[in-house]
Each structure stands twice: as structure tokens, then as C-alpha cells.
Coordinates of C-alpha atoms in Angstrom, one line a residue:
X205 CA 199.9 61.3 101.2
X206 CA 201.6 65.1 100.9
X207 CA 203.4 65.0 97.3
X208 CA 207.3 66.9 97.5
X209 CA 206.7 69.7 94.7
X210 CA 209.9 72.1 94.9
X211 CA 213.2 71.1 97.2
X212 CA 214.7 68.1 98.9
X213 CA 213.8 67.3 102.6
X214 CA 217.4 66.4 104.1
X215 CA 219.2 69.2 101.5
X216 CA 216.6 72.0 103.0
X217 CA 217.3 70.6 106.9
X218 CA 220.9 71.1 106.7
X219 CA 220.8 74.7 105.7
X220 CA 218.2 75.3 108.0
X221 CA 220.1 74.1 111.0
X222 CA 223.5 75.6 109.2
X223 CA 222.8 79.2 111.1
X224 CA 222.9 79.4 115.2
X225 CA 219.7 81.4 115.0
X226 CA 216.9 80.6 117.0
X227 CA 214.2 80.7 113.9
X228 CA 215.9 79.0 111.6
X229 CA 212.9 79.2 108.9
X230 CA 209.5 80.6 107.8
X231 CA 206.7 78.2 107.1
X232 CA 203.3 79.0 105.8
X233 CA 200.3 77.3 103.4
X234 CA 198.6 78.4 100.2
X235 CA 194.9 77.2 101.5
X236 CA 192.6 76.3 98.4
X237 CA 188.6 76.5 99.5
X238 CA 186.5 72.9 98.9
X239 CA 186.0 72.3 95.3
X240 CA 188.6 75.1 94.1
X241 CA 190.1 73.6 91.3
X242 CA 194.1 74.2 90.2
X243 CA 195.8 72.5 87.3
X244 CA 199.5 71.1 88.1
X245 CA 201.0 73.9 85.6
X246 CA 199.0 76.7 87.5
X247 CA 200.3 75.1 91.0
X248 CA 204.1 75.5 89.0
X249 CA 203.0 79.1 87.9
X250 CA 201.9 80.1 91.4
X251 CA 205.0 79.2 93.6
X252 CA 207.3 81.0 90.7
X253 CA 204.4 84.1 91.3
X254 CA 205.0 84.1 95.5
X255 CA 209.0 83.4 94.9
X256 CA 209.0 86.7 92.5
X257 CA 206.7 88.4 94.9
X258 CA 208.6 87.7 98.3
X259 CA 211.6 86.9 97.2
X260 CA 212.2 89.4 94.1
X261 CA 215.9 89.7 92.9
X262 CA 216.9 86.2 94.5
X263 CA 217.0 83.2 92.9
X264 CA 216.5 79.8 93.9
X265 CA 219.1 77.6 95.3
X266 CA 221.6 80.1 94.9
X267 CA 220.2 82.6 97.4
X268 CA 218.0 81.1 99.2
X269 CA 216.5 78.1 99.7
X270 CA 212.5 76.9 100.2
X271 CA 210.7 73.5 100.4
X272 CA 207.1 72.9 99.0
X273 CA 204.4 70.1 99.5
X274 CA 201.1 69.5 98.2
X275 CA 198.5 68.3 100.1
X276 CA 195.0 67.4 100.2
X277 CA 192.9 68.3 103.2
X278 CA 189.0 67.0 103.4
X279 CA 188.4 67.8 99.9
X280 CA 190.9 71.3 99.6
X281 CA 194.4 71.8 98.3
X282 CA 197.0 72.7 100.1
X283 CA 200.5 74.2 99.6
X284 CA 202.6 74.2 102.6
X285 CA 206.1 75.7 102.3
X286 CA 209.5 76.3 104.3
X287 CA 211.8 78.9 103.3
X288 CA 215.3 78.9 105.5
X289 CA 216.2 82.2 106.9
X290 CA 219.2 82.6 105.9
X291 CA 220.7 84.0 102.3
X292 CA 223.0 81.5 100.9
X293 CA 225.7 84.0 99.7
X294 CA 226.2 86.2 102.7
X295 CA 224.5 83.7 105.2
X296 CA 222.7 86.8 106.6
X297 CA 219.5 86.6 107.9
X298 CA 216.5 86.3 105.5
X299 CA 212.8 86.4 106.3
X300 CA 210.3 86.9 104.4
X301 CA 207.6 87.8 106.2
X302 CA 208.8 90.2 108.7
X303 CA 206.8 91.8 111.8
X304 CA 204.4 95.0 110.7
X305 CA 201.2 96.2 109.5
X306 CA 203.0 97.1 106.3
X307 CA 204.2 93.5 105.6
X308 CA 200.4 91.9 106.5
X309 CA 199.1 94.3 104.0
X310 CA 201.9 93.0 101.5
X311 CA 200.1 89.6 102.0
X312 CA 197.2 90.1 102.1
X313 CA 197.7 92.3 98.4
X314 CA 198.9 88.9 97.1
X315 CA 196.0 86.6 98.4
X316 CA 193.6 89.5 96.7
X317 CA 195.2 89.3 93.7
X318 CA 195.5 85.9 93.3
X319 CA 192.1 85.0 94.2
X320 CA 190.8 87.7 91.5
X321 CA 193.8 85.9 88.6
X322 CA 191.6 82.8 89.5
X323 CA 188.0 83.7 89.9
X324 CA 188.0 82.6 93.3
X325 CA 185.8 84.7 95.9
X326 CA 188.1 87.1 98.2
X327 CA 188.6 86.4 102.5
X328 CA 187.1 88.4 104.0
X329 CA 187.3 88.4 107.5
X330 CA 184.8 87.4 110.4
X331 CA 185.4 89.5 113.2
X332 CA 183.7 86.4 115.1
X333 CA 185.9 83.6 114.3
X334 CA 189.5 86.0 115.1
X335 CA 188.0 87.3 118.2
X336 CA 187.2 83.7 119.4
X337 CA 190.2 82.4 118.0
X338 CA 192.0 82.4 121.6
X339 CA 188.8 80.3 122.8
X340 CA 190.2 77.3 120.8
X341 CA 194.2 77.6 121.1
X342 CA 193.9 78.4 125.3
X343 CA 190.6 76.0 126.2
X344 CA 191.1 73.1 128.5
X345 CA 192.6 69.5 127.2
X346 CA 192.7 71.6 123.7
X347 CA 195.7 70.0 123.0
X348 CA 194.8 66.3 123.8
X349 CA 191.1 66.8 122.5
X350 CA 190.0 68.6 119.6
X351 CA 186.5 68.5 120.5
X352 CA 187.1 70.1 123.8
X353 CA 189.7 72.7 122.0
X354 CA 186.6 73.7 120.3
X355 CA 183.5 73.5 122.1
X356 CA 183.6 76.8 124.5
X357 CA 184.0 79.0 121.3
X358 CA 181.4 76.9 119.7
X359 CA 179.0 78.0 122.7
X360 CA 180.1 81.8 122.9
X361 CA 179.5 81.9 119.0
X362 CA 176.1 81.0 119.3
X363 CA 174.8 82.6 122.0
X364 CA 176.5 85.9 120.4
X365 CA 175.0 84.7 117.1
X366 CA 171.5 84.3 118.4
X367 CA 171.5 87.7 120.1
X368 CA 171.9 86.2 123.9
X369 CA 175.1 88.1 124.3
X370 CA 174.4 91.7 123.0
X371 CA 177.6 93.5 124.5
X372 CA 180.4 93.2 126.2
X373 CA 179.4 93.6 130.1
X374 CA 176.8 90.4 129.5
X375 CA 180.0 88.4 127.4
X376 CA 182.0 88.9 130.8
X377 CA 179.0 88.0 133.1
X378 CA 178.6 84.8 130.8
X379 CA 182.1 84.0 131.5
X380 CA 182.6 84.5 134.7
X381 CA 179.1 82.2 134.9
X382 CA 180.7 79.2 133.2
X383 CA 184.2 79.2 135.5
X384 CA 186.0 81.7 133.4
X385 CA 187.7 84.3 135.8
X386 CA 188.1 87.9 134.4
X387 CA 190.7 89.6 136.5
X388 CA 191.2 92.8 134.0
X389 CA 188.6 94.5 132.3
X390 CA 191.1 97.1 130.2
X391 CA 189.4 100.0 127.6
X392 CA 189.9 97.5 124.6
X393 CA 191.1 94.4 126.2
X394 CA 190.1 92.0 128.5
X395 CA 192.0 89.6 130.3
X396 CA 190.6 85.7 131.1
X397 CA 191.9 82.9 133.1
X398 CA 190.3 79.7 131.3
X399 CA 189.6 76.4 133.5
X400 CA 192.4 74.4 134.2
X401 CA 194.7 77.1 132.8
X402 CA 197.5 78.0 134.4
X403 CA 198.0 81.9 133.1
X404 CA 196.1 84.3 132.4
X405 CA 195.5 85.5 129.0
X406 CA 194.5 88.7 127.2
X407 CA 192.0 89.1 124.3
X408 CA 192.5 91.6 122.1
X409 CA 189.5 92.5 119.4
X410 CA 186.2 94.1 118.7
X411 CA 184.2 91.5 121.3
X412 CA 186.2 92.7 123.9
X413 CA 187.1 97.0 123.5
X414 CA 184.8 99.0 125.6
X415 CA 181.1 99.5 123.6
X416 CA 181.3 97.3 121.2
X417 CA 178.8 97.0 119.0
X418 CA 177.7 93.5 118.8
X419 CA 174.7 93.8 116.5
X420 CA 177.2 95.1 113.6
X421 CA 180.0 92.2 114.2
X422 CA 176.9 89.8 114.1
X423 CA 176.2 91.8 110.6
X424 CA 179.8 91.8 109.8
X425 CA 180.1 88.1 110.3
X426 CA 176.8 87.2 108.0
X427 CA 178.4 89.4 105.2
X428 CA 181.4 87.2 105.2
X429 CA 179.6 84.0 104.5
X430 CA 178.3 85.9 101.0
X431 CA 181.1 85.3 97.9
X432 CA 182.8 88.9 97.1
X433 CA 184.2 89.5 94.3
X434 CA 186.6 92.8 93.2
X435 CA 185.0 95.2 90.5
X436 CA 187.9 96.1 88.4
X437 CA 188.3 99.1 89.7
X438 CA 189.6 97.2 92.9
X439 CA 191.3 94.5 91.2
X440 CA 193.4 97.4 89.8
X441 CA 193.9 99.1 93.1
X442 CA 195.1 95.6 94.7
X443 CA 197.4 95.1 92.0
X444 CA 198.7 98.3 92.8
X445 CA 199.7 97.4 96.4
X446 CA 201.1 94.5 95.4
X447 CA 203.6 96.1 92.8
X448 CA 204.6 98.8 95.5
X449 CA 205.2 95.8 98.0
X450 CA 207.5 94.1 95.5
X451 CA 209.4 97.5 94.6
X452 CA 210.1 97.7 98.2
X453 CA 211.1 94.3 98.8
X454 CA 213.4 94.6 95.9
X455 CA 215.1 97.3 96.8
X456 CA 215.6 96.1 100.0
X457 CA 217.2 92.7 98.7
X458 CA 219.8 94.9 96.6
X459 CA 220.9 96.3 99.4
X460 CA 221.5 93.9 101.6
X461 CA 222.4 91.4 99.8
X462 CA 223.0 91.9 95.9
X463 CA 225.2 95.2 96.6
X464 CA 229.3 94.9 97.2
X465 CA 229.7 97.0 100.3
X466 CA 233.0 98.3 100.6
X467 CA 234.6 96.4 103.6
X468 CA 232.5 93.5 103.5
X469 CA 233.6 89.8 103.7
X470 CA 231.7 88.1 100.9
X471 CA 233.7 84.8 99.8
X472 CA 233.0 82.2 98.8
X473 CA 234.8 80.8 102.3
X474 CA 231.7 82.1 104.2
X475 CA 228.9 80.4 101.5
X476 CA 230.3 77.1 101.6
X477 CA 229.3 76.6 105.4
X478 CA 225.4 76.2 103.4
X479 CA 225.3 73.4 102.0
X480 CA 223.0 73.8 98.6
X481 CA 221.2 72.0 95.9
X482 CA 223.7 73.9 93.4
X483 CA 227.3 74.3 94.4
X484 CA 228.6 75.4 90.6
X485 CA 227.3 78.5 91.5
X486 CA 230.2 79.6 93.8
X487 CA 232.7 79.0 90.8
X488 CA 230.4 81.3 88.6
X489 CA 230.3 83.9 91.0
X490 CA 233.7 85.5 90.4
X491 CA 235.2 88.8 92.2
X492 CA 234.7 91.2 90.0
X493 CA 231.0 90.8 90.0
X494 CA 231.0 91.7 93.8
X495 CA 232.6 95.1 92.5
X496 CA 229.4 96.0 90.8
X497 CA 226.5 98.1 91.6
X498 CA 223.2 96.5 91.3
X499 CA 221.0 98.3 89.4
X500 CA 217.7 98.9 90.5
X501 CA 215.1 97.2 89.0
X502 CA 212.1 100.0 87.3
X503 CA 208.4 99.3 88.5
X504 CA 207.9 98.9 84.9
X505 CA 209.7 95.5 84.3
X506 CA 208.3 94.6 87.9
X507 CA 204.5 95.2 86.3
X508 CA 205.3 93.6 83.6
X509 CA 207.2 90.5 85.4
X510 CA 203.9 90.3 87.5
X511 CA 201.1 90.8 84.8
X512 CA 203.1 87.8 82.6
X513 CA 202.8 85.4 85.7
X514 CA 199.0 85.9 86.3
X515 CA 198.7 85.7 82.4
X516 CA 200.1 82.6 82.6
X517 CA 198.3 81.2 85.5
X518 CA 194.7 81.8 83.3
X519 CA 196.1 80.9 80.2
X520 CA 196.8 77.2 82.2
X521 CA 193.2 77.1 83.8
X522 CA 192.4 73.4 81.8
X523 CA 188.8 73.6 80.1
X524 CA 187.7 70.7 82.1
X525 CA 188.6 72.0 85.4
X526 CA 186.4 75.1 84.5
X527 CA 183.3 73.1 83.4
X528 CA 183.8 71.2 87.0
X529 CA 183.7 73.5 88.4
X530 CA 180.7 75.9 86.6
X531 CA 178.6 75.3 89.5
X532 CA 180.7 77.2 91.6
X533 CA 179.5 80.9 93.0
X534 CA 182.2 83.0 91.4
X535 CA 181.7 80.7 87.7
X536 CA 177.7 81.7 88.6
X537 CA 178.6 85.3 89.7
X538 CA 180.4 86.1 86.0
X539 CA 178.5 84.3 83.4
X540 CA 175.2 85.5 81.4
X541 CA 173.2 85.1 84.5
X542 CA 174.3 89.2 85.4
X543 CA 172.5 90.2 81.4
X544 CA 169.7 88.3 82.6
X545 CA 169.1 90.0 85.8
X546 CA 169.5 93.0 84.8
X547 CA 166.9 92.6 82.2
X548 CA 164.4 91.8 85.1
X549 CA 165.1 95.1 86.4
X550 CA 162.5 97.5 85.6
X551 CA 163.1 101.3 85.1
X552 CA 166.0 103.2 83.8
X553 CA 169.7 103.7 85.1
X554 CA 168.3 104.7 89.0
X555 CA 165.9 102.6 88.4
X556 CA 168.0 99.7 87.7
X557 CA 170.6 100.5 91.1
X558 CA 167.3 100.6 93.2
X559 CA 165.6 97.8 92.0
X560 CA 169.3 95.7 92.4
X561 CA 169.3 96.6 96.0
X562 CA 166.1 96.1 96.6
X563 CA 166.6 92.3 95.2
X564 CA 170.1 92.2 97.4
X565 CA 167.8 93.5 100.6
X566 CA 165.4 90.7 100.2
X567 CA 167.3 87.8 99.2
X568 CA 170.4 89.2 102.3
X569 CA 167.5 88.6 104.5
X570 CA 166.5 85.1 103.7
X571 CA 170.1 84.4 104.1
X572 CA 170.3 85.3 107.4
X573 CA 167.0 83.4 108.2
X574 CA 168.2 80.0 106.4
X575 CA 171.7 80.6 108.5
X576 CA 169.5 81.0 112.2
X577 CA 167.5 77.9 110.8
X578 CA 170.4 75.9 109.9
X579 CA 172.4 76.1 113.7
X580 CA 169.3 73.5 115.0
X581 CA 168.8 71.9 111.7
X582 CA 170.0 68.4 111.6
X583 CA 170.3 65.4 109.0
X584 CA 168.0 65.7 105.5
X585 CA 166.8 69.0 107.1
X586 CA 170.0 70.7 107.2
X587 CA 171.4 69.2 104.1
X588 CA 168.3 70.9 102.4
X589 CA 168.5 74.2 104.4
X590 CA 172.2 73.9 103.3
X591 CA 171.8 73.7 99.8
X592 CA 169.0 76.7 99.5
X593 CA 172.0 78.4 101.3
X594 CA 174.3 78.0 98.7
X595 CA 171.8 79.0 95.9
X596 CA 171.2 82.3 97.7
X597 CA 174.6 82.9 97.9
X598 CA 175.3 82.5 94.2
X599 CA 172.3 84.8 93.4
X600 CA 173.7 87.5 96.0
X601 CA 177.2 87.3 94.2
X602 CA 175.8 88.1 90.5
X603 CA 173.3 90.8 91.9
X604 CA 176.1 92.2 93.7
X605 CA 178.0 92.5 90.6
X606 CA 175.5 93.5 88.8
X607 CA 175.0 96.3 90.8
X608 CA 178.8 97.3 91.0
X609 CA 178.9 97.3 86.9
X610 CA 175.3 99.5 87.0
X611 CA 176.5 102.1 89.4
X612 CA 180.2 102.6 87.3
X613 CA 178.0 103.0 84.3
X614 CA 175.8 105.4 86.0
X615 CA 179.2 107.4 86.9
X616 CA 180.6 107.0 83.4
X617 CA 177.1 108.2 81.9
X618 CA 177.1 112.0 80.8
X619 CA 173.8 113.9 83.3
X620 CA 171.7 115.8 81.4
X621 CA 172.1 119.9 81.6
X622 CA 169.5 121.4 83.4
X623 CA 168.6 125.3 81.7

């Protein structure tokens, strides 16, 4: 059963449905992969990290108001969460994940980051599964049948897989073959009507934009089955993104909501049509406070607010969760295993790099032929083809690593003058 973490149920529902506005909250989910382990204290330190991150310069039950559960899906943990859209004080509108490019990348710094604080491998997106995305949400019966929801994107994913569909004019003959009318071919859109559906609807994404190229989103989408992991050199840079984000954010919050603004109606009148888990807070909130600037808050303290919280969350990794999980690619990736490869690779500083893609090269294409072999494998024969699968990609993490730590060497590595 889901486990309450943060909030109460009927305390969160009431502010939420406090404001006349049509989305009253924002929900979302911390997704953990199968056998990624998380200590209770780490979970703790990880929804103070996103409420500092999102929600920097507000505090909890005072200024806004969020609701977190754990739960346990098939083997992976999950952190679903609901924060009301609305700031408690002003009861203006508050969301924390706005519409944008900029915002996405915001999130997407965050997931980075805290994959990396963990050890976890990065997401890295399959250009297969978004583009077929659509296949699942629009199919026929999808929302009455699972199986049917996801059996036409099953089909197109294989045949594209297999090299049956090699572009985009034989993906729209194959529809149109199998009952799917295509009204609108556009430059970088096309637009279906699926069986039994009642609108058309467009697809967006590299499968469907005029020339394609289908043998490099096949590539793509083998290349995001293999663990990645950031060198420093992109751990720093994602870091990086992630403190800019929360500057922004936390500028933005002082204005709107922190700063007095000459004019403005801010009583306590206006707050108490929230209710909240913390109501003493109005009486500690007295007028002369609302006569005072907010400062802003240096990227310095926000670095350092940031680096203490991923600290943290290391310094709470339990020593038996790590020797659980040792097995794991990313444990495999950064242990002793990378000094021993590398002392199996022959030749000097070049030579090393070439001999470490020459490995990656080799063992890359076994990969791909164990990942053809398993889509008609069944029973023992796929359990077996599943875990040579896994040992590949374990050894393709650490030689990618490797390789990563031998080429910055080779940069940092003074050449010889030539007179």
C-alpha cells in the first residue's frame, strides 16, 4: 500500500479546491529504476533537495503547500507528489513547473544531478519509445484494455527495430496497410486517424519529419539501453544548470511573492481563506515585515545550500544498501574493475584510447546481436540471452569510463616539442 511521507490528504484537498482556478495543483513522481536502492533518510534528504530546488525562498506550510507518497511499483520506488497552485500568503497563483524549453531543461538539470549524487546511470532518451508514445495513449479500447493500448506500438517498434520500416514513406504505407488513415503528410509532422478513433491526431517527432533517418534512431535507441554515466567534467556542467535554474526561480519568487509592493493588499484577511497545516504563522507575520525589501539571495549561498543537500544524501547511503546493490552496472562501472582494464590495454596513451574503442566496438556489437536475439527468444532461452545482456552492459559502462578518464588524461598530459 502507498505510505503518506510529507502532508495530510484532507488538509492538502481543501487548499487545493480553496482557489476558483481551473488547475488547482501540480502532480508529478520521483521514478526509481528496479533494484535502485534509497535509504528512508536519503528519501527525507531528497524531497527537502526538490522543495529547495523548485520551490527556493518558500517554505513549507507557510507558503505553499505539497503532499508526498511512497510507493512501490513491480520492484521500483516511487515518489508521487502534489503541490497546490496557489501561495498561501498572497493566494496567487503558483506552479512549479511552468510551460517552456527553459523550465524542461531546469528538470531535466535536477534528474542529472541527482542520478550522478547517487551513482545511478543517467535517462537518456529513446527517440523510439517518445515517437510511439501516441501509439499507446490514442490506440483502440486503450483505455479499457492495456494490452490493446499497447500492442500496435509494440508492432511498429519491431518492424522499425528489425529494419522492415527503413523510412518514413514505407511507416505511412504500413499504416495506411493495417486501417490507419493518413490524411496529412506535413514537412515534420504527420497526421493519423487510428481505428475506432474518432479525431484525428498529429505526431510530432523524428519517425515522422520529412527524411528521417531511421538507421540512426534505430542506433540512437540501442545506445540508450547501455548505462551512461557523467565524467566530472559533466557532472560539473549539470550542476551548473541546475544552480542558474534555482537563481532564477529565486528571484522570481521574491518578486512576486516575498517583496511588499507598494499598493498591494497582503493581509492576513486574504490568507486565512487557505486553510493550512500552520496557522501561527499569520500572527508571526507582522506589518512591518511586509515594509521590507527582500534581499536577494547570492549564487554563492545557493551552491552552497545545494552542494550540503547532495552531501547529505551520500553521507546517508546505508553500507548495506550499497553491498545489495554491488551487482549493479553503475557499482560495476566505478569500482577496480576500470584499473584492471586498463591494464589489459596494450600500448601507450593513444594506444590505450584505441585499444578502449576497439573493446567498446566489439562488445557494442554483440549487444545489439543478443538484443535482435532476445525479441523471439522465449522462456530459459531468453532468461539466458537476458542475463549475457546485462553482463555486456556492465562491461560497456566501465570501458566507457575508462575511456572518458584516458582521453582527459591525454588532454591534461604535456605533448612533446618537436625541433
Amino acid at each position: 500500500m502507498p505510505e503518506i511521507l510529507f502532508g495530510d490528504p484532507d488538509t492538502f484537498t481543501a487548499i487545493a479546491n480553496a482557489t476558483k482556478r481551473q488547475h488547482k495543483y501540480t502532480s508529478g513522481v520521483i521514478a526509481f529504476r528496479d533494484q535502485e536502492t534509497i535509504t528512508a533518510d536519503q528519501v527525507t534528504t531528497l524531497i527537502e533537495t526538490f522543495r529547495a530546488t523548485f520551490l527556493p525562498g518558500l517554505k513549507v506550510d507557510e507558503n505553499f503547500a505539497d503532499f508526498w507518497v511512497m510507493h512501490r511499483e513491480k520492484g521500483n520506488v516511487e515518489l508521487h507528489f502534489l503541490v497546490a497552485n496557489t501561495e498561501l500568503v498572497s493566494t496567487q497563483q503558483l506552479n512549479i513547473h511552468p510551460p517552456g524549453e527553459k523550465n524542461i531543461q531546469f528538470f531535466n538539470a535536477f534528474s542529472a544531478v541527482m542520478n550522478d549524487t547517487f551513482g545511478f546511470a543517467q535517462v537518456v532518451p529513446d527517440p523510439l519509445k517518445i515517437s510511439l508514445k501516441p501509439f499507446e495513449a490514442k490506440s483502440p479500447n486503450g483505455k479499457k484494455d492495456k494490452k490493446a493500448k499497447d500492442d500496435f506500438a509494440k508492432v511498429l517498434h519491431t518492424e522499425i527495430v528489425g529494419g522492415f520500416i527503413q523510412d518514413r514513406s514505407q511507416l505511412i504505407g504500413y499504416l495506411k496497410h493495417h486501417g490507419v488513415d493518413v490524411p496529412t503528410v506535413g514537412t515534420d509532422f504527420i497526421t493519423v486517424r487510428l481505428p475506432g478513433a474518432k479525431k484525428n491526431t498529429r505526431l510530432k517527432g523524428a519517425l515522422f519529419a520529412k527524411g528521417s533517418d531511421y538507421a540512426a534512431l534505430v542506433a540512437e535507441h540501442h545506445q540508450s539501453k547501455i548505462p551512461k554515466f557523467l565524467t566530472p567534467a559533466e557532472a560539473q556542467e549539470q550542476k551548473d544548470k541546475l544552480i542558474a535554474g534555482i537563481e532564477a526561480r529565486t528571484a522570481f519568487h521574491q518578486r512576486r511573492y516575498l517583496t511588499h509592493k507598494p499598493g498591494a493588499k497582503r493581509s492576513h484577511r486574504a490568507s486565512k481563506k487557505l486553510p493550512t497545516t500552520d496557522p501561527p504563522h499569520h500572527v508571526a507575520r507582522r506589518q512591518d515585515e511586509h515594509d521590507q525589501k527582500v534581499k536577494p539571495v547570492p549564487t554563492k549561498a545557493i551552491r552552497e545550500e545545494l552542494q550540503a543537500h547532495l552531501d547529505t544524501l551520500k553521507e546517508q547511503a546505508a553500507p548495506a544498501a550499497k553491498s545489495a546493490a554491488s551487482h549493479l552496472p553503475h557499482h560495476t562501472a566505478r569500482s577496480n574493475d576500470d584499473h584492471e582494464i586498463a591494464a589489459n590495454v596494450p600500448g601507450g596513451a593513444g594506444g590505450a584510447v584505441g585499444g578502449l574503442e576497439a573493446q567498446i566496438g566489439s562488445l557494442s556489437m554483440q549487444y545489439h546481436s543478443l538484443l535482435l536475439m532476445l525479441a523471439g527468444a522465449k522462456g530459459r532461452r531468453a532468461s539466458l540471452l537476458r542475463s549475457q545482456i546485462m553482463a555486456l552492459e556492465q562491461k560497456l559502462s566501465a570501458l566507457n569510463l575508462e575511456l572518458e578518464k584516458q582521453k582527459l588524461q591525454d588532454k591534461s598530459t604535456p605533448q612533446p616539442k618537436i625541433i
